[in-house]
Short mmCIF file of C-alpha atoms and ligand atoms in Angstrom, two decimals:
data_model
loop_
_atom_site.label_atom_id
_atom_site.label_comp_id
_atom_site.label_asym_id
_atom_site.label_seq_id
_atom_site.Cartn_x
_atom_site.Cartn_y
_atom_site.Cartn_z
CA MET A 262 115.27 112.64 77.70
CA THR A 263 114.28 109.17 78.84
CA SER A 264 114.45 107.90 82.52
CA ALA A 265 113.43 105.16 84.57
CA PRO A 266 109.95 105.64 86.16
CA ASP A 267 111.25 106.96 89.56
CA GLY A 268 113.35 109.64 87.57
CA SER A 269 116.73 107.79 87.83
CA ALA A 270 118.96 107.32 84.75
CA THR A 271 118.29 104.22 82.62
CA ARG A 272 120.93 101.74 81.83
CA ASP A 273 122.57 101.37 78.28
CA THR A 274 119.88 100.38 75.71
CA GLY A 275 122.13 97.87 73.66
CA GLN A 276 121.18 97.10 70.08
CA ILE A 277 117.73 97.40 69.27
CA LYS A 278 116.90 95.22 66.29
CA ALA A 279 113.13 95.55 66.10
CA VAL A 280 110.46 97.81 67.70
CA CYS A 281 106.97 96.48 68.99
CA LEU A 282 104.20 98.80 69.89
CA ASP A 283 101.08 98.62 71.80
CA ILE A 284 97.99 100.11 69.75
CA ASP A 285 95.16 101.62 71.99
CA ASP A 286 96.17 104.85 73.81
CA THR A 287 99.75 104.30 72.24
CA LEU A 288 98.96 104.80 68.51
CA LEU A 289 95.36 105.75 68.96
CA ASP A 290 93.78 108.25 71.27
CA SER A 291 91.36 105.48 72.25
CA GLU A 292 90.18 107.11 75.35
CA ARG A 293 89.02 110.10 73.46
CA ALA A 294 87.20 107.93 70.98
CA SER A 295 85.66 105.86 73.67
CA ARG A 296 84.48 109.05 75.49
CA CYS A 297 82.92 110.12 72.17
CA GLY A 298 81.00 106.92 72.08
CA LEU A 299 79.84 107.34 75.79
CA ARG A 300 78.51 110.86 74.81
CA ALA A 301 76.65 109.14 71.91
CA LEU A 302 75.42 106.68 74.32
CA VAL A 303 74.12 108.69 77.16
CA GLY A 304 74.70 112.32 76.17
CA SER A 305 77.70 113.11 78.16
CA ASP A 306 80.93 111.48 79.47
CA ARG A 307 80.43 112.28 83.04
CA ALA A 308 79.86 108.52 83.56
CA TRP A 309 83.27 107.82 82.30
CA PRO A 310 84.68 106.24 85.45
CA VAL A 311 81.66 103.85 85.58
CA TRP A 312 82.21 102.89 81.94
CA GLN A 313 85.87 102.43 82.31
CA ARG A 314 85.41 100.24 85.33
CA THR A 315 82.93 98.23 83.65
CA THR A 316 85.05 97.83 80.48
CA ASP A 317 87.95 96.63 82.59
CA GLN A 318 85.86 94.06 84.37
CA PHE A 319 84.46 92.79 81.09
CA TYR A 320 87.75 92.93 79.20
CA SER A 321 89.34 90.70 81.95
CA ARG A 322 86.67 88.11 81.30
CA PHE A 323 87.42 88.51 77.56
CA SER A 324 91.12 88.15 78.03
CA SER A 325 90.50 85.03 80.01
CA ALA A 326 88.52 83.60 77.24
CA GLU A 327 85.45 83.42 79.67
CA ILE A 328 83.39 85.48 77.13
CA ASP A 329 83.67 86.39 73.50
CA PHE A 330 83.69 89.91 72.22
CA ASP A 331 80.07 90.10 71.13
CA VAL A 332 78.94 88.93 74.60
CA LEU A 333 81.52 91.46 76.16
CA CYS A 334 79.82 94.28 74.08
CA VAL A 335 76.15 93.46 75.11
CA GLU A 336 76.68 92.40 78.68
CA ARG A 337 78.96 95.47 79.30
CA THR A 338 76.18 97.72 78.09
CA GLN A 339 73.57 95.98 80.31
CA ALA A 340 75.86 96.27 83.42
CA PHE A 341 76.56 99.89 82.73
CA PHE A 342 73.04 100.95 82.55
CA ALA A 343 72.08 98.66 85.51
CA ALA A 344 74.70 100.47 87.58
CA PHE A 345 72.14 103.49 87.24
CA GLY A 346 69.22 101.45 87.86
CA GLU A 347 68.06 100.74 84.29
CA ARG A 348 67.55 97.18 83.25
CA ILE A 349 67.59 96.42 79.50
CA ASP A 350 67.31 93.30 77.60
CA ALA A 351 70.06 91.87 75.29
CA VAL A 352 68.33 93.21 72.14
CA GLU A 353 68.13 96.81 73.54
CA ALA A 354 71.63 96.56 74.79
CA ALA A 355 72.94 95.44 71.30
CA ARG A 356 71.08 98.34 69.78
CA ARG A 357 72.55 100.93 72.01
CA GLU A 358 76.06 99.33 71.75
CA SER A 359 75.78 99.62 67.99
CA HIS A 360 75.17 103.38 68.12
CA ARG A 361 77.94 103.68 70.71
CA MET A 362 80.32 101.73 68.68
CA ALA A 363 79.71 103.69 65.44
CA ALA A 364 80.17 106.98 67.07
CA MET A 365 83.60 105.64 68.76
CA GLN A 366 84.82 104.40 65.41
CA HIS A 367 84.06 107.67 63.63
CA ALA A 368 86.53 109.08 66.35
CA TRP A 369 89.29 106.89 66.08
CA ARG A 370 92.47 109.16 65.57
CA LEU A 371 96.22 108.71 65.66
CA PHE A 372 98.25 110.72 67.93
CA ASP A 373 100.23 113.34 66.11
CA ASP A 374 103.63 111.69 67.02
CA VAL A 375 102.56 108.35 65.47
CA VAL A 376 103.23 108.87 61.68
CA PRO A 377 106.65 110.69 62.23
CA CYS A 378 107.73 108.09 64.69
CA LEU A 379 106.93 105.07 62.59
CA ALA A 380 108.50 106.72 59.57
CA TRP A 381 111.67 107.35 61.56
CA LEU A 382 111.80 103.60 62.64
CA ARG A 383 111.34 102.57 59.07
CA ALA A 384 113.98 104.82 57.97
CA ALA A 385 116.29 103.39 60.48
CA GLY A 386 115.68 100.01 58.90
CA LEU A 387 113.81 98.58 62.16
CA PRO A 388 111.11 95.80 61.62
CA LEU A 389 107.96 96.95 63.36
CA ALA A 390 105.39 94.90 65.26
CA ALA A 391 102.09 95.60 66.94
CA ILE A 392 101.15 93.82 70.13
CA THR A 393 97.66 94.26 71.43
CA ASN A 394 95.20 92.79 73.89
CA ALA A 395 91.94 92.87 71.75
CA PRO A 396 89.60 90.95 69.37
CA GLY A 397 91.44 90.31 66.13
CA ARG A 398 89.12 91.44 63.39
CA TYR A 399 88.14 94.51 65.49
CA GLN A 400 91.82 95.60 65.97
CA ARG A 401 92.75 94.86 62.32
CA ASP A 402 89.68 96.99 61.16
CA LYS A 403 90.89 99.62 63.63
CA LEU A 404 94.36 99.65 62.11
CA ALA A 405 92.89 99.98 58.71
CA SER A 406 90.61 102.67 59.58
CA VAL A 407 93.62 104.99 60.75
CA GLY A 408 95.77 104.01 57.65
CA LEU A 409 97.91 101.70 59.42
CA ALA A 410 96.84 98.45 57.81
CA ASP A 411 100.27 97.98 56.28
CA ALA A 412 102.47 99.68 58.75
CA PHE A 413 103.63 96.67 60.66
CA ASP A 414 105.57 93.56 59.57
CA ILE A 415 103.65 91.53 62.06
CA VAL A 416 100.39 92.23 64.11
CA VAL A 417 100.21 89.96 67.35
CA ILE A 418 96.68 90.12 68.72
CA SER A 419 95.73 88.33 72.11
CA GLU A 420 92.59 86.83 70.73
CA GLU A 421 94.44 85.23 67.71
CA VAL A 422 97.39 83.95 69.52
CA GLY A 423 95.65 82.98 72.80
CA HIS A 424 97.82 84.93 75.30
CA SER A 425 97.43 88.51 76.55
CA LYS A 426 99.85 91.07 77.76
CA PRO A 427 101.60 90.85 80.29
CA ASP A 428 101.83 87.10 79.62
CA PRO A 429 105.40 86.61 78.44
CA HIS A 430 104.15 84.16 75.83
CA ILE A 431 102.70 87.04 73.58
CA PHE A 432 106.07 88.65 73.60
CA GLY A 433 107.82 85.51 72.87
CA ILE A 434 105.54 84.83 69.82
CA ALA A 435 106.53 88.36 68.46
CA ALA A 436 110.15 87.60 68.81
CA GLU A 437 109.66 84.36 66.93
CA GLN A 438 107.69 86.05 64.14
CA LEU A 439 110.21 88.86 63.79
CA GLY A 440 113.10 86.25 63.80
CA ARG A 441 114.77 87.94 66.64
CA GLU A 442 115.72 87.02 70.18
CA PRO A 443 113.41 88.88 72.93
CA GLY A 444 116.60 90.81 74.12
CA GLU A 445 116.82 92.33 70.75
CA LEU A 446 113.30 93.85 70.84
CA LEU A 447 111.84 97.05 72.40
CA HIS A 448 108.28 97.25 73.29
CA VAL A 449 106.36 100.45 73.99
CA GLY A 450 103.08 100.82 75.44
CA ASP A 451 100.77 103.02 77.76
CA ARG A 452 99.99 100.42 80.33
CA PHE A 453 102.86 100.27 82.81
CA GLU A 454 102.35 96.63 84.05
CA ALA A 455 100.87 95.10 80.92
CA ASP A 456 103.18 96.66 78.44
CA ALA A 457 106.35 97.93 80.10
CA LEU A 458 106.85 95.37 82.87
CA GLY A 459 105.47 92.63 80.86
CA ALA A 460 107.94 93.18 78.10
CA VAL A 461 111.00 93.31 80.69
CA ARG A 462 109.86 90.19 82.38
CA ALA A 463 109.66 88.50 79.07
CA GLY A 464 113.31 89.64 78.28
CA LEU A 465 112.56 92.61 76.06
CA ARG A 466 113.40 96.19 76.49
CA GLY A 467 110.25 97.73 78.11
CA VAL A 468 109.15 101.30 77.63
CA TRP A 469 106.37 102.97 79.33
CA LEU A 470 104.55 105.52 77.29
CA ASN A 471 103.29 107.90 79.94
CA ARG A 472 101.65 110.71 77.97
CA ALA A 473 99.73 112.02 80.91
CA GLY A 474 102.65 112.12 83.43
CA HIS A 475 101.12 109.65 85.67
CA ALA A 476 103.02 108.49 88.96
CA VAL A 477 104.49 105.02 88.89
CA PRO A 478 101.48 102.70 89.90
CA GLU A 479 101.87 101.94 93.70
CA PRO A 480 101.38 98.13 93.46
CA VAL A 481 104.44 97.73 91.46
CA ARG A 482 106.70 100.58 92.65
CA GLY A 483 110.10 98.96 93.47
CA GLY A 484 108.89 95.62 92.27
CA SER A 485 110.73 93.10 89.90
CA GLY A 486 111.65 94.74 86.64
CA VAL A 487 110.53 98.36 87.57
CA ARG A 488 114.10 99.59 87.48
CA GLU A 489 114.52 98.27 83.97
CA VAL A 490 111.61 100.11 82.54
CA ALA A 491 112.24 103.35 80.61
CA ALA A 492 109.63 106.07 80.63
CA ILE A 493 108.88 108.43 77.97
CA GLY A 494 106.49 111.22 77.46
CA ASP A 495 105.65 110.95 73.80
CA LEU A 496 106.86 108.65 70.84
CA HIS A 497 109.34 111.37 69.71
CA GLU A 498 111.42 110.25 72.69
CA LEU A 499 111.45 106.69 71.62
CA VAL A 500 114.20 107.82 69.13
CA ASP A 501 116.66 108.09 71.98
CA LEU A 502 116.03 104.47 72.94
CA VAL A 503 117.11 103.08 69.55
CA VAL A 504 120.10 105.30 68.99
CA PRO A 505 122.44 102.18 68.63
CA ALA A 506 120.38 101.42 65.52
CA PRO A 507 122.39 102.82 62.47
CA VAL A 508 120.38 105.46 60.37
CA PRO A 509 120.77 104.68 56.74
CA HIS A 510 122.40 107.46 54.70
CA GLY A 511 119.85 110.08 53.63
CA ALA A 512 117.46 109.04 56.38
CA VAL A 513 116.11 111.75 58.69
CA GLY A 514 118.04 112.72 61.74
CA ARG A 515 117.75 111.13 65.33
CA GLU A 516 116.90 114.20 67.12
CA PRO A 517 113.23 114.43 68.18
CA ARG A 518 112.93 117.77 66.68
CA ASP A 519 113.87 116.26 63.09
CA LEU A 520 110.89 114.02 63.44
CA ALA A 521 108.40 116.60 61.99
CA GLY A 522 110.25 116.40 58.73
CA ALA A 523 110.25 112.77 58.57
CA PRO A 524 108.54 111.08 55.46
CA ALA A 525 104.97 109.90 56.13
MG1 LIG B 853 97.22 100.48 75.38
#
């Protein structure tokens, strides 16, 4: 069952002609993998809030093109250890980051609902796009490592196109590459403002994937576009939002319970 973030019924979805998906914490359990990396770095993930806060700060600088990804990786590690009073030089930070990165990459896994969801969308004849805020090579390697190298018709990556979600330009680029109008696209992602609201404000259907059941973020509650956002608890529920798309004869059914039998 889908709903608006505040629990009220959503409007009619209309005809969805293509589906866009975020990657991190939408397709991949990136937090779990990142926690694994942190444990490899310092022996536990008790410092996760500090790591997460430091990561957000450096990703913000990366997204605005202030620093590149290699600098982010080294300076984030230095800043993280500095928060606990340890000063390390760039060489030592790079060595520790390499160890952390390897552990994290080893832990990259898809959520269980991803393969059946993508299979259903494919069976319904819908073109698929990935839209992600990340470094290009890093993100393409990530998709390949979990078996999704060829899963999408297009992959739109912020570093490669020069715009990051929620900037409407990145959604517009996806629409153009798919040969569709923004209003014919649905975008789903775990970040309420960057993914769901950003998509709505760019003219797409915006869907918030709220796997953890979080409350709607306060700064945007009631703000422009919030009522247009649909909320789902997992990707099985995405099926309900593309109901108007015809299911080809012989394809799997549209009920979420049917997804378990969808072709991989
Ligand atoms: Mg995400």
